[in-house]
């Protein structure tokens, strides 16, 4: 294995969105730095079961039928 090709692996602190802090090892930053997260499993909808807002509650087909429902191909 080659020497001096791997990044420095050290201990940092990670602050979650609710303010809790835990220590982990990482190559990010310097020894003892604090990483503040904007999105984490406590706040992200993928983990919390939240739903994105729907722009069209009626649906695409319902909107189409409302606009063009009276059109026919008959002469």
mmCIF file of N, CA and C in Angstrom:
data_model
loop_
_atom_site.group_PDB
_atom_site.id
_atom_site.type_symbol
_atom_site.label_atom_id
_atom_site.label_comp_id
_atom_site.label_asym_id
_atom_site.label_seq_id
_atom_site.Cartn_x
_atom_site.Cartn_y
_atom_site.Cartn_z
ATOM 1 N N UNK A 1 0.842 -1.170 0.000
ATOM 2 C CA UNK A 1 0.000 0.000 0.000
ATOM 3 C C UNK A 1 0.895 1.243 0.000
ATOM 4 N N UNK A 2 0.524 2.250 -0.790
ATOM 5 C CA UNK A 2 1.318 3.469 -0.895
ATOM 6 C C UNK A 2 1.120 4.352 0.329
ATOM 7 N N UNK A 3 2.171 5.032 0.732
ATOM 8 C CA UNK A 3 2.105 5.962 1.853
ATOM 9 C C UNK A 3 1.660 7.337 1.374
ATOM 10 N N UNK A 4 0.988 8.080 2.254
ATOM 11 C CA UNK A 4 0.623 9.477 2.036
ATOM 12 C C UNK A 4 -0.287 9.725 0.824
ATOM 13 N N UNK A 5 -1.160 8.778 0.477
ATOM 14 C CA UNK A 5 -2.106 9.027 -0.620
ATOM 15 C C UNK A 5 -3.542 9.191 -0.103
ATOM 16 N N UNK A 6 -3.787 8.859 1.153
ATOM 17 C CA UNK A 6 -5.126 8.928 1.715
ATOM 18 C C UNK A 6 -5.327 10.246 2.454
ATOM 19 N N UNK A 7 -6.547 10.800 2.412
ATOM 20 C CA UNK A 7 -6.802 12.059 3.133
ATOM 21 C C UNK A 7 -6.779 11.837 4.643
ATOM 22 N N UNK A 8 -6.590 12.925 5.373
ATOM 23 C CA UNK A 8 -6.567 12.879 6.830
ATOM 24 C C UNK A 8 -7.946 12.478 7.342
ATOM 25 N N UNK A 9 -8.002 11.492 8.220
ATOM 26 C CA UNK A 9 -9.250 10.969 8.791
ATOM 27 C C UNK A 9 -9.244 11.327 10.260
ATOM 28 N N UNK A 10 -10.188 12.186 10.693
ATOM 29 C CA UNK A 10 -10.149 12.736 12.038
ATOM 30 C C UNK A 10 -11.568 12.852 12.615
ATOM 31 N N UNK A 11 -11.691 13.268 13.855
ATOM 32 C CA UNK A 11 -12.976 13.395 14.532
ATOM 33 C C UNK A 11 -13.553 14.791 14.325
ATOM 34 N N UNK A 12 -14.843 14.853 13.945
ATOM 35 C CA UNK A 12 -15.573 16.118 13.824
ATOM 36 C C UNK A 12 -16.879 15.994 14.598
ATOM 37 N N UNK A 13 -17.552 17.125 14.791
ATOM 38 C CA UNK A 13 -18.872 17.128 15.415
ATOM 39 C C UNK A 13 -19.895 17.493 14.355
ATOM 40 N N UNK A 14 -21.057 16.822 14.388
ATOM 41 C CA UNK A 14 -22.140 17.077 13.439
ATOM 42 C C UNK A 14 -23.349 17.552 14.224
ATOM 43 N N UNK A 15 -23.908 18.724 13.831
ATOM 44 C CA UNK A 15 -25.081 19.274 14.493
ATOM 45 C C UNK A 15 -26.304 19.049 13.612
ATOM 46 N N UNK A 16 -27.306 18.344 14.169
ATOM 47 C CA UNK A 16 -28.543 18.057 13.457
ATOM 48 C C UNK A 16 -29.429 19.305 13.445
ATOM 49 N N UNK A 17 -30.541 19.263 12.708
ATOM 50 C CA UNK A 17 -31.434 20.420 12.605
ATOM 51 C C UNK A 17 -32.133 20.733 13.917
ATOM 52 N N UNK A 18 -32.267 19.741 14.812
ATOM 53 C CA UNK A 18 -32.916 20.010 16.106
ATOM 54 C C UNK A 18 -31.926 20.476 17.166
ATOM 55 N N UNK A 19 -30.650 20.601 16.807
ATOM 56 C CA UNK A 19 -29.645 21.118 17.727
ATOM 57 C C UNK A 19 -28.791 20.062 18.393
ATOM 58 N N UNK A 20 -29.163 18.787 18.279
ATOM 59 C CA UNK A 20 -28.341 17.737 18.888
ATOM 60 C C UNK A 20 -27.022 17.622 18.143
ATOM 61 N N UNK A 21 -25.982 17.259 18.878
ATOM 62 C CA UNK A 21 -24.631 17.159 18.319
ATOM 63 C C UNK A 21 -24.083 15.771 18.607
ATOM 64 N N UNK A 22 -23.419 15.174 17.616
ATOM 65 C CA UNK A 22 -22.737 13.904 17.842
ATOM 66 C C UNK A 22 -21.373 13.944 17.171
ATOM 67 N N UNK A 23 -20.486 13.098 17.637
ATOM 68 C CA UNK A 23 -19.141 13.021 17.071
ATOM 69 C C UNK A 23 -19.039 11.854 16.116
ATOM 70 N N UNK A 24 -18.285 12.058 15.052
ATOM 71 C CA UNK A 24 -18.023 10.997 14.094
ATOM 72 C C UNK A 24 -16.659 11.240 13.475
ATOM 73 N N UNK A 25 -16.177 10.281 12.733
ATOM 74 C CA UNK A 25 -14.896 10.438 12.043
ATOM 75 C C UNK A 25 -15.165 10.729 10.575
ATOM 76 N N UNK A 26 -14.358 11.641 9.998
ATOM 77 C CA UNK A 26 -14.587 12.079 8.630
ATOM 78 C C UNK A 26 -13.312 12.645 8.032
ATOM 79 N N UNK A 27 -13.331 12.833 6.722
ATOM 80 C CA UNK A 27 -12.237 13.536 6.045
ATOM 81 C C UNK A 27 -12.605 14.993 5.817
ATOM 82 N N UNK A 28 -13.844 15.400 6.192
ATOM 83 C CA UNK A 28 -14.314 16.767 6.015
ATOM 84 C C UNK A 28 -13.682 17.686 7.049
ATOM 85 N N UNK A 29 -13.295 18.873 6.664
ATOM 86 C CA UNK A 29 -12.800 19.887 7.593
ATOM 87 C C UNK A 29 -11.509 19.500 8.297
ATOM 88 N N UNK A 30 -11.374 20.070 9.520
ATOM 89 C CA UNK A 30 -10.198 19.796 10.349
ATOM 90 C C UNK A 30 -10.654 19.143 11.651
ATOM 91 N N UNK A 31 -9.730 18.639 12.411
ATOM 92 C CA UNK A 31 -10.018 18.014 13.699
ATOM 93 C C UNK A 31 -10.842 18.956 14.575
ATOM 94 N N UNK A 32 -11.998 18.486 15.058
ATOM 95 C CA UNK A 32 -12.825 19.259 15.972
ATOM 96 C C UNK A 32 -13.792 20.232 15.326
ATOM 97 N N UNK A 33 -13.810 20.344 13.980
ATOM 98 C CA UNK A 33 -14.737 21.254 13.300
ATOM 99 C C UNK A 33 -16.180 20.821 13.543
ATOM 100 N N UNK A 34 -17.117 21.774 13.399
ATOM 101 C CA UNK A 34 -18.539 21.514 13.564
ATOM 102 C C UNK A 34 -19.228 21.611 12.208
ATOM 103 N N UNK A 35 -19.864 20.512 11.774
ATOM 104 C CA UNK A 35 -20.637 20.482 10.530
ATOM 105 C C UNK A 35 -22.107 20.673 10.907
ATOM 106 N N UNK A 36 -22.730 21.732 10.381
ATOM 107 C CA UNK A 36 -24.135 22.014 10.662
ATOM 108 C C UNK A 36 -24.965 21.564 9.464
ATOM 109 N N UNK A 37 -25.924 20.687 9.711
ATOM 110 C CA UNK A 37 -26.738 20.144 8.630
ATOM 111 C C UNK A 37 -27.980 20.992 8.388
ATOM 112 N N UNK A 38 -28.318 21.214 7.113
ATOM 113 C CA UNK A 38 -29.561 21.889 6.737
ATOM 114 C C UNK A 38 -30.688 20.867 6.596
ATOM 115 N N UNK A 39 -30.361 19.703 6.074
ATOM 116 C CA UNK A 39 -31.321 18.622 5.876
ATOM 117 C C UNK A 39 -30.754 17.377 6.535
ATOM 118 N N UNK A 40 -31.565 16.690 7.311
ATOM 119 C CA UNK A 40 -31.141 15.438 7.927
ATOM 120 C C UNK A 40 -32.357 14.536 8.092
ATOM 121 N N UNK A 41 -32.193 13.316 8.578
ATOM 122 C CA UNK A 41 -33.327 12.393 8.702
ATOM 123 C C UNK A 41 -34.442 12.908 9.606
ATOM 124 N N UNK A 42 -34.175 13.907 10.448
ATOM 125 C CA UNK A 42 -35.213 14.450 11.318
ATOM 126 C C UNK A 42 -36.105 15.445 10.596
ATOM 127 N N UNK A 43 -35.609 16.063 9.513
ATOM 128 C CA UNK A 43 -36.348 17.127 8.847
ATOM 129 C C UNK A 43 -36.727 16.819 7.395
ATOM 130 N N UNK A 44 -36.102 15.850 6.760
ATOM 131 C CA UNK A 44 -36.332 15.597 5.341
ATOM 132 C C UNK A 44 -37.598 14.763 5.130
ATOM 133 N N UNK A 45 -38.460 15.163 4.180
ATOM 134 C CA UNK A 45 -39.713 14.436 3.957
ATOM 135 C C UNK A 45 -39.524 12.971 3.583
ATOM 136 N N UNK A 46 -38.400 12.616 2.988
ATOM 137 C CA UNK A 46 -38.184 11.217 2.610
ATOM 138 C C UNK A 46 -38.133 10.320 3.841
ATOM 139 N N UNK A 47 -37.665 10.841 4.971
ATOM 140 C CA UNK A 47 -37.577 10.044 6.195
ATOM 141 C C UNK A 47 -38.741 10.300 7.141
ATOM 142 N N UNK A 48 -39.346 11.481 7.078
ATOM 143 C CA UNK A 48 -40.405 11.809 8.034
ATOM 144 C C UNK A 48 -41.788 11.455 7.521
ATOM 145 N N UNK A 49 -41.903 11.052 6.254
ATOM 146 C CA UNK A 49 -43.196 10.696 5.697
ATOM 147 C C UNK A 49 -43.996 11.888 5.220
ATOM 148 N N UNK A 50 -43.353 13.053 5.126
ATOM 149 C CA UNK A 50 -44.044 14.243 4.657
ATOM 150 C C UNK A 50 -44.361 14.149 3.179
ATOM 151 N N UNK A 51 -45.300 14.940 2.758
ATOM 152 C CA UNK A 51 -45.683 14.915 1.353
ATOM 153 C C UNK A 51 -45.352 16.253 0.716
ATOM 154 N N UNK A 52 -44.962 16.203 -0.532
ATOM 155 C CA UNK A 52 -44.730 17.423 -1.273
ATOM 156 C C UNK A 52 -46.061 18.066 -1.626
ATOM 157 N N UNK A 53 -46.063 19.351 -1.836
ATOM 158 C CA UNK A 53 -47.317 20.019 -2.178
ATOM 159 C C UNK A 53 -47.637 19.769 -3.649
ATOM 160 N N UNK A 54 -48.873 19.472 -3.916
ATOM 161 C CA UNK A 54 -49.323 19.231 -5.280
ATOM 162 C C UNK A 54 -49.840 20.540 -5.862
ATOM 163 N N UNK A 55 -49.400 20.875 -7.047
ATOM 164 C CA UNK A 55 -49.851 22.101 -7.681
ATOM 165 C C UNK A 55 -51.255 21.946 -8.245
ATOM 166 N N UNK A 56 -51.603 20.729 -8.658
ATOM 167 C CA UNK A 56 -52.890 20.502 -9.292
ATOM 168 C C UNK A 56 -53.629 19.409 -8.532
ATOM 169 N N UNK A 57 -54.558 19.783 -7.692
ATOM 170 C CA UNK A 57 -55.263 18.779 -6.894
ATOM 171 C C UNK A 57 -56.314 18.034 -7.704
ATOM 172 N N UNK A 58 -56.757 18.594 -8.831
ATOM 173 C CA UNK A 58 -57.775 17.957 -9.651
ATOM 174 C C UNK A 58 -57.218 16.902 -10.581
ATOM 175 N N UNK A 59 -55.953 16.941 -10.876
ATOM 176 C CA UNK A 59 -55.337 15.968 -11.774
ATOM 177 C C UNK A 59 -55.276 16.470 -13.200
ATOM 178 N N UNK A 60 -54.339 15.954 -13.951
ATOM 179 C CA UNK A 60 -54.125 16.386 -15.332
ATOM 180 C C UNK A 60 -55.298 16.013 -16.230
ATOM 181 N N UNK A 61 -55.828 14.811 -16.077
ATOM 182 C CA UNK A 61 -56.922 14.359 -16.938
ATOM 183 C C UNK A 61 -58.176 15.181 -16.677
ATOM 184 N N UNK A 62 -58.466 15.459 -15.405
ATOM 185 C CA UNK A 62 -59.650 16.253 -15.068
ATOM 186 C C UNK A 62 -59.546 17.662 -15.649
ATOM 187 N N UNK A 63 -58.359 18.253 -15.585
ATOM 188 C CA UNK A 63 -58.174 19.590 -16.164
ATOM 189 C C UNK A 63 -58.351 19.568 -17.680
ATOM 190 N N UNK A 64 -57.806 18.531 -18.322
ATOM 191 C CA UNK A 64 -57.936 18.408 -19.771
ATOM 192 C C UNK A 64 -59.405 18.280 -20.163
ATOM 193 N N UNK A 65 -60.133 17.395 -19.474
ATOM 194 C CA UNK A 65 -61.548 17.203 -19.786
ATOM 195 C C UNK A 65 -62.360 18.463 -19.541
ATOM 196 N N UNK A 66 -62.004 19.235 -18.547
ATOM 197 C CA UNK A 66 -62.710 20.467 -18.258
ATOM 198 C C UNK A 66 -62.515 21.483 -19.388
ATOM 199 N N UNK A 67 -61.299 21.556 -19.912
ATOM 200 C CA UNK A 67 -61.000 22.513 -20.977
ATOM 201 C C UNK A 67 -61.503 22.066 -22.352
ATOM 202 N N UNK A 68 -61.317 20.777 -22.652
ATOM 203 C CA UNK A 68 -61.570 20.292 -24.008
ATOM 204 C C UNK A 68 -62.632 19.189 -24.068
ATOM 205 N N UNK A 69 -63.417 19.034 -23.036
ATOM 206 C CA UNK A 69 -64.422 17.955 -22.972
ATOM 207 C C UNK A 69 -65.482 18.036 -24.056
ATOM 208 N N UNK A 70 -65.809 19.230 -24.525
ATOM 209 C CA UNK A 70 -66.849 19.377 -25.531
ATOM 210 C C UNK A 70 -66.386 19.176 -26.962
ATOM 211 N N UNK A 71 -65.114 19.038 -27.185
ATOM 212 C CA UNK A 71 -64.594 18.866 -28.552
ATOM 213 C C UNK A 71 -64.801 17.449 -29.037
ATOM 214 N N UNK A 72 -65.196 17.318 -30.295
ATOM 215 C CA UNK A 72 -65.333 16.000 -30.914
ATOM 216 C C UNK A 72 -64.702 16.043 -32.281
ATOM 217 N N UNK A 73 -64.490 14.871 -32.865
ATOM 218 C CA UNK A 73 -63.935 14.771 -34.219
ATOM 219 C C UNK A 73 -65.020 14.661 -35.268
ATOM 220 N N UNK A 74 -66.276 14.593 -34.862
ATOM 221 C CA UNK A 74 -67.404 14.472 -35.805
ATOM 222 C C UNK A 74 -67.619 15.785 -36.539
ATOM 223 N N UNK A 75 -68.151 15.678 -37.788
ATOM 224 C CA UNK A 75 -68.459 16.860 -38.600
ATOM 225 C C UNK A 75 -69.912 17.200 -38.511
#
